Short mmCIF file of C-alpha atoms in Angstrom, two decimals:
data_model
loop_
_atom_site.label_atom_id
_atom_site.label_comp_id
_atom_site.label_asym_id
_atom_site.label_seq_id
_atom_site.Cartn_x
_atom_site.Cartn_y
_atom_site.Cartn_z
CA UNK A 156 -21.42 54.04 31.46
CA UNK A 157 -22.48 54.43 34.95
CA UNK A 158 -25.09 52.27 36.75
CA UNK A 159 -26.89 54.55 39.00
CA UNK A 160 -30.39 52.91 39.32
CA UNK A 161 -32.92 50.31 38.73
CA UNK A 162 -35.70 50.85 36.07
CA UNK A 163 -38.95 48.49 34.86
CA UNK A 164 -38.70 47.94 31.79
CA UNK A 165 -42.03 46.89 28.89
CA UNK A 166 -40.98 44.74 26.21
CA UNK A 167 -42.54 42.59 23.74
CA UNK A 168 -42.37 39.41 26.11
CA UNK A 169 -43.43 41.12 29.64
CA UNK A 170 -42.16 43.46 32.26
CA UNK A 171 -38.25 42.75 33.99
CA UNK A 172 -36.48 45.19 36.03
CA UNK A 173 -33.44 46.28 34.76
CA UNK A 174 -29.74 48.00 35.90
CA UNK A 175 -30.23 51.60 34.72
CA UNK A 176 -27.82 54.83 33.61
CA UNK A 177 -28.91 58.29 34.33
CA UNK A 178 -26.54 60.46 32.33
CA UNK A 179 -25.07 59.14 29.11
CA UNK A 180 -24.17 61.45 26.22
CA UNK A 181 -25.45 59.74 23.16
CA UNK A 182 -24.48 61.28 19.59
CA UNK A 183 -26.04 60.14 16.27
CA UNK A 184 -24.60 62.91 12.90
CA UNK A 185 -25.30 66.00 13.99
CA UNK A 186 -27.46 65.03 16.77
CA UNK A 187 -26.31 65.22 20.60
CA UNK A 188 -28.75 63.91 23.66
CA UNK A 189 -28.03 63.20 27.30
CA UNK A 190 -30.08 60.60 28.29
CA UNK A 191 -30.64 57.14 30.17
CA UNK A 192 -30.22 53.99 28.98
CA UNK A 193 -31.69 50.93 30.18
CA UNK A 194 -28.88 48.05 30.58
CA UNK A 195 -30.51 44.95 28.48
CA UNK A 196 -28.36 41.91 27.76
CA UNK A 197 -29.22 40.85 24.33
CA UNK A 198 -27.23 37.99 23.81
CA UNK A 199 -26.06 36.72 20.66
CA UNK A 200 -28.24 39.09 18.78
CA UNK A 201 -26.23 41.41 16.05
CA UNK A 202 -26.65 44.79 17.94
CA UNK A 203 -25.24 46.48 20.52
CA UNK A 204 -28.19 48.54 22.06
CA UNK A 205 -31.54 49.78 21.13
CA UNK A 206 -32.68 53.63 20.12
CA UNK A 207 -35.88 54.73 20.31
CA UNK A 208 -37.65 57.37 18.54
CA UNK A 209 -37.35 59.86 20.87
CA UNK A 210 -33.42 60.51 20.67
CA UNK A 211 -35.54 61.79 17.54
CA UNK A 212 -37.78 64.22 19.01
CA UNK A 213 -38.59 67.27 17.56
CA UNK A 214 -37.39 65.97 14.38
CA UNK A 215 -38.66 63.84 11.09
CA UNK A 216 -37.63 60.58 10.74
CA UNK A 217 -37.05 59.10 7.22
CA UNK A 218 -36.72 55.29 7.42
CA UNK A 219 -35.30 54.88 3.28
CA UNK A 220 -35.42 50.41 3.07
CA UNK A 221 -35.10 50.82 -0.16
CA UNK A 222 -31.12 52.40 0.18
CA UNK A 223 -31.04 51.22 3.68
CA UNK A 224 -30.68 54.72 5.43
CA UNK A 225 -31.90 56.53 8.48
CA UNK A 226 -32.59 60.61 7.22
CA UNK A 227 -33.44 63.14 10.14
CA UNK A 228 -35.23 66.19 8.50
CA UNK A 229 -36.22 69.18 10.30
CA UNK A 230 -38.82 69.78 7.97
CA UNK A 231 -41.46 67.49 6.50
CA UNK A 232 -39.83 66.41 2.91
CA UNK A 233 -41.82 65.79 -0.22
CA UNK A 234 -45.22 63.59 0.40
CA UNK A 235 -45.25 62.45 -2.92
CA UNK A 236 -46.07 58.88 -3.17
CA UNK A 237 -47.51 58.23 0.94
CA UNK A 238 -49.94 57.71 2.36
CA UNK A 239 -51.12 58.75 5.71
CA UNK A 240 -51.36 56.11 8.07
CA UNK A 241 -54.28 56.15 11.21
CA UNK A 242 -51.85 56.43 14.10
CA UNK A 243 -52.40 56.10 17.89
CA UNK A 244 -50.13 56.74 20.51
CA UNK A 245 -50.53 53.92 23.10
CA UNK A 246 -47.44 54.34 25.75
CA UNK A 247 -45.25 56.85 23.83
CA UNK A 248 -45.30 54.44 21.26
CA UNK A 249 -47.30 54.78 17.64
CA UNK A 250 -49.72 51.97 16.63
CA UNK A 251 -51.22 51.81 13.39
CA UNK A 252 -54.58 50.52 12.70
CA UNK A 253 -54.80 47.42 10.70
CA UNK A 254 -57.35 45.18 9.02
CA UNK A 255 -56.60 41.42 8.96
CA UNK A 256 -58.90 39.48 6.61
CA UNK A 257 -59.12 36.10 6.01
CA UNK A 258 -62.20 33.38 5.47
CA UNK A 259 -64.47 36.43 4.89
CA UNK A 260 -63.36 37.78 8.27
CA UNK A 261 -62.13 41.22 8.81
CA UNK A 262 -60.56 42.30 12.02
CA UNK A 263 -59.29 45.56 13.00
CA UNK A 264 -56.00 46.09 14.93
CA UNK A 265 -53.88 48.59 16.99
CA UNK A 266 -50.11 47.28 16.12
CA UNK A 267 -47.12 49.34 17.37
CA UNK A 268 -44.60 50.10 14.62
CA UNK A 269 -41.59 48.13 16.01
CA UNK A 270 -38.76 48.82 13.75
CA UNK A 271 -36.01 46.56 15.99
CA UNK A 272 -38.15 43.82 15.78
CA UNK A 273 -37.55 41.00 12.92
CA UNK A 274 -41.15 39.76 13.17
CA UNK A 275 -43.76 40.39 10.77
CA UNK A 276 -47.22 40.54 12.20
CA UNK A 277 -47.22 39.59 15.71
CA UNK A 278 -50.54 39.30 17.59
CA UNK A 279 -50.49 39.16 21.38
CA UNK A 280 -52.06 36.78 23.82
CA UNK A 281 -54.73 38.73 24.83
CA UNK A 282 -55.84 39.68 21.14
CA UNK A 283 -55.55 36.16 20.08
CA UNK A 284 -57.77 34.96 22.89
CA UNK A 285 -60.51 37.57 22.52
CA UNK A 286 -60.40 36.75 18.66
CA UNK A 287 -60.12 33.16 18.98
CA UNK A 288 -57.51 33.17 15.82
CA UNK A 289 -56.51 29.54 16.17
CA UNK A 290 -60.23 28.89 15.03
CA UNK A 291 -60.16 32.19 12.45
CA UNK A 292 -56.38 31.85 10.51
CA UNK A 293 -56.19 28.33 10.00
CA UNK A 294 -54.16 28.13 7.21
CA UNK A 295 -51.00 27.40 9.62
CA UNK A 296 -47.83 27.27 8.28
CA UNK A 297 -45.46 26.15 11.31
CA UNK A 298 -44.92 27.33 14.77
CA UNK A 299 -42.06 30.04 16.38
CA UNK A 300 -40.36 31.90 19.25
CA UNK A 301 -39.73 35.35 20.10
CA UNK A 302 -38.53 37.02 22.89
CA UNK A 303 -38.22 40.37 23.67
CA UNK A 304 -36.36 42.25 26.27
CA UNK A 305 -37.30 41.21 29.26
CA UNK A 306 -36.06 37.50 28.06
CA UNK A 307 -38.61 35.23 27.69
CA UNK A 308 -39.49 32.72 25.03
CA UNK A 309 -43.15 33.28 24.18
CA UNK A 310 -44.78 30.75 21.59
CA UNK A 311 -46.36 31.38 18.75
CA UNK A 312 -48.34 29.53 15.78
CA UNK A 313 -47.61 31.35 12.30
CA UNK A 314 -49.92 31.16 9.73
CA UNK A 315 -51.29 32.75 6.03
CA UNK A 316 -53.98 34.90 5.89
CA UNK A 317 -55.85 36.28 2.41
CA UNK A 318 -54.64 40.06 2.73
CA UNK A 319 -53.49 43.04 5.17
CA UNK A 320 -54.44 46.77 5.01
CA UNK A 321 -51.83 49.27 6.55
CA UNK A 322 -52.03 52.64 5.85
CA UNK A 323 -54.60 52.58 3.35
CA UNK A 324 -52.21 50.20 1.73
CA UNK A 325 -53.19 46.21 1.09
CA UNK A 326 -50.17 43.37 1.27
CA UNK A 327 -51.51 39.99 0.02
CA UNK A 328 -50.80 36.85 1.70
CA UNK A 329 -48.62 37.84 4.74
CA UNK A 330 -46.98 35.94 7.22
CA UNK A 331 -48.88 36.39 10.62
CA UNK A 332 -47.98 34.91 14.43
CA UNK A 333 -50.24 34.62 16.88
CA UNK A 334 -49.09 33.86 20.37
CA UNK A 335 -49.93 30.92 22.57
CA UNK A 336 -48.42 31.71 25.69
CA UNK A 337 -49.28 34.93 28.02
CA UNK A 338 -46.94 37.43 27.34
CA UNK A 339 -48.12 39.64 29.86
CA UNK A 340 -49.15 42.94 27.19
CA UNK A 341 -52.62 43.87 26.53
CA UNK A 342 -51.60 45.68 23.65
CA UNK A 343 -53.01 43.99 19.94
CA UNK A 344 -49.65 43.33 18.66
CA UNK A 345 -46.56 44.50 16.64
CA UNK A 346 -45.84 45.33 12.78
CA UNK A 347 -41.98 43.81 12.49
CA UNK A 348 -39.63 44.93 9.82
CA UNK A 349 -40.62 41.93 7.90
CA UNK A 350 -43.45 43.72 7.15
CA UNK A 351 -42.50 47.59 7.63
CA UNK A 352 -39.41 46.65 5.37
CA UNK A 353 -41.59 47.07 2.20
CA UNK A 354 -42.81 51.08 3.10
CA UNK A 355 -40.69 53.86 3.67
CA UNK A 356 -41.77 55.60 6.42
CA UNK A 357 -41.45 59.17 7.52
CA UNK A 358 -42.63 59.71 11.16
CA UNK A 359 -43.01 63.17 11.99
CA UNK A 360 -42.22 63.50 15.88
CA UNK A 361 -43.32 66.56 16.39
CA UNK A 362 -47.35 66.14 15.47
CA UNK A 363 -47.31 62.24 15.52
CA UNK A 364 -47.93 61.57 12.46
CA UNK A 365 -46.88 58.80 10.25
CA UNK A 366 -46.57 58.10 6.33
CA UNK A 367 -46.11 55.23 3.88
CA UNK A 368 -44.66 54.47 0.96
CA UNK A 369 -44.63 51.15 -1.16
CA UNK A 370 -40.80 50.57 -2.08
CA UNK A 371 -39.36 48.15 -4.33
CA UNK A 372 -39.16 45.16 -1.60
CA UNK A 373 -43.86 45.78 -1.39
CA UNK A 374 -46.43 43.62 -3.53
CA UNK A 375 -48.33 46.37 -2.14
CA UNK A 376 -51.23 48.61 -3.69
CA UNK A 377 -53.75 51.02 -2.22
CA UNK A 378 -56.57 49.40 -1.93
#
């Protein structure tokens, strides 16, 4: 790998800038891209580097968490069993609409699917400001850390709330964080794969479109 350039990179925790490689031949199966690639020191963390979705493009992505296995279709496979999630694509990245209830409160979300991250529901600053959810989710259950790529530590308070409806789907009792500290996003928040680990999920690439399923890690039910 080359460095060739500088590049500003978005993550979870704020905005860094960033060493950067302009031609990189990445191969995945079948699949063959030359792309960039963003040079991100991730510590300690079990992985090597980070691939978005759209190595993917053009294809369908089959996230199986049941077997633990990544499928790429070329064609949309059997629908049996999902549901169609409300997507929106905020920065080439999808969101799903959410409802968090709690204390006879309901309040509606934009999260981006983040399938690298090992949160579960993560609301940002700004959301948890306008929302005032220290006074909403009281039912606190400790306090955390996260950091995302640019390498901060952003606080959070964690904390139960009655149910959450993704996808047309309800899970009862989830974990959600809500962060103290700016973290410099606008954006509502994130669905982790402590969450997204009990759907499959087929993202189509090519229309945006996303769909769920309840596996055998969900206590989930359409609702």
């Amino acid at each position: 790998m080359q460095v060739d350039d500088r590049s500003e990179n978005t993550g979870s925790d704020g905005v860094s800038f960033v060493d950067y490689s302009t031609y990189n031949t990445v191969v995945v199966g079948d699949m063959r891209r030359t792309m960039g690639a963003a040079v991100i020191d991730y510590g300690k963390r079990p992985f090597d580097a980070v691939l978005g979705w759209t190595f993917f493009a053009g294809r369908i992505i089959e996230i199986d968490y049941d077997r633990k296995l990544l499928h790429v279709h070329d064609r949309l496979p059997d629908l049996h069993g999902y549901t169609r999630a409300n997507v929106r694509w905020i920065d080439n990245t999808p969101a799903i609409e959410v409802l968090l209830r709690e204390g006879g409160s309901t309040l509606a979300a934009w999260l981006f699917v983040d399938t690298g991250s090992n949160g579960a529901i993560d609301l940002g600053h700004a959301y948890s400001s306008r929302h005032r959810l220290q006074e909403v989710f009281t039912r606190t259950i400790g306090t955390s850390q996260f950091s995302g790529s640019a390498g901060r530590k952003i606080r959070a308070v964690d904390a139960r709330i009655a149910s959450v409806d993704v996808g047309g789907l309800r899970l009862e009792q989830p974990k959600v964080s809500f962060t103290i500290d700016e973290d410099g996003s606008n954006a509502d928040g994130t669905l982790g794969s402590e969450t997204l680990r009990n759907f499959n999920i087929l993202l189509d690439t090519r229309t945006g479109q996303l769909h769920l399923r309840p596996n055998g890690n969900a206590r989930a039910l359409p609702n």
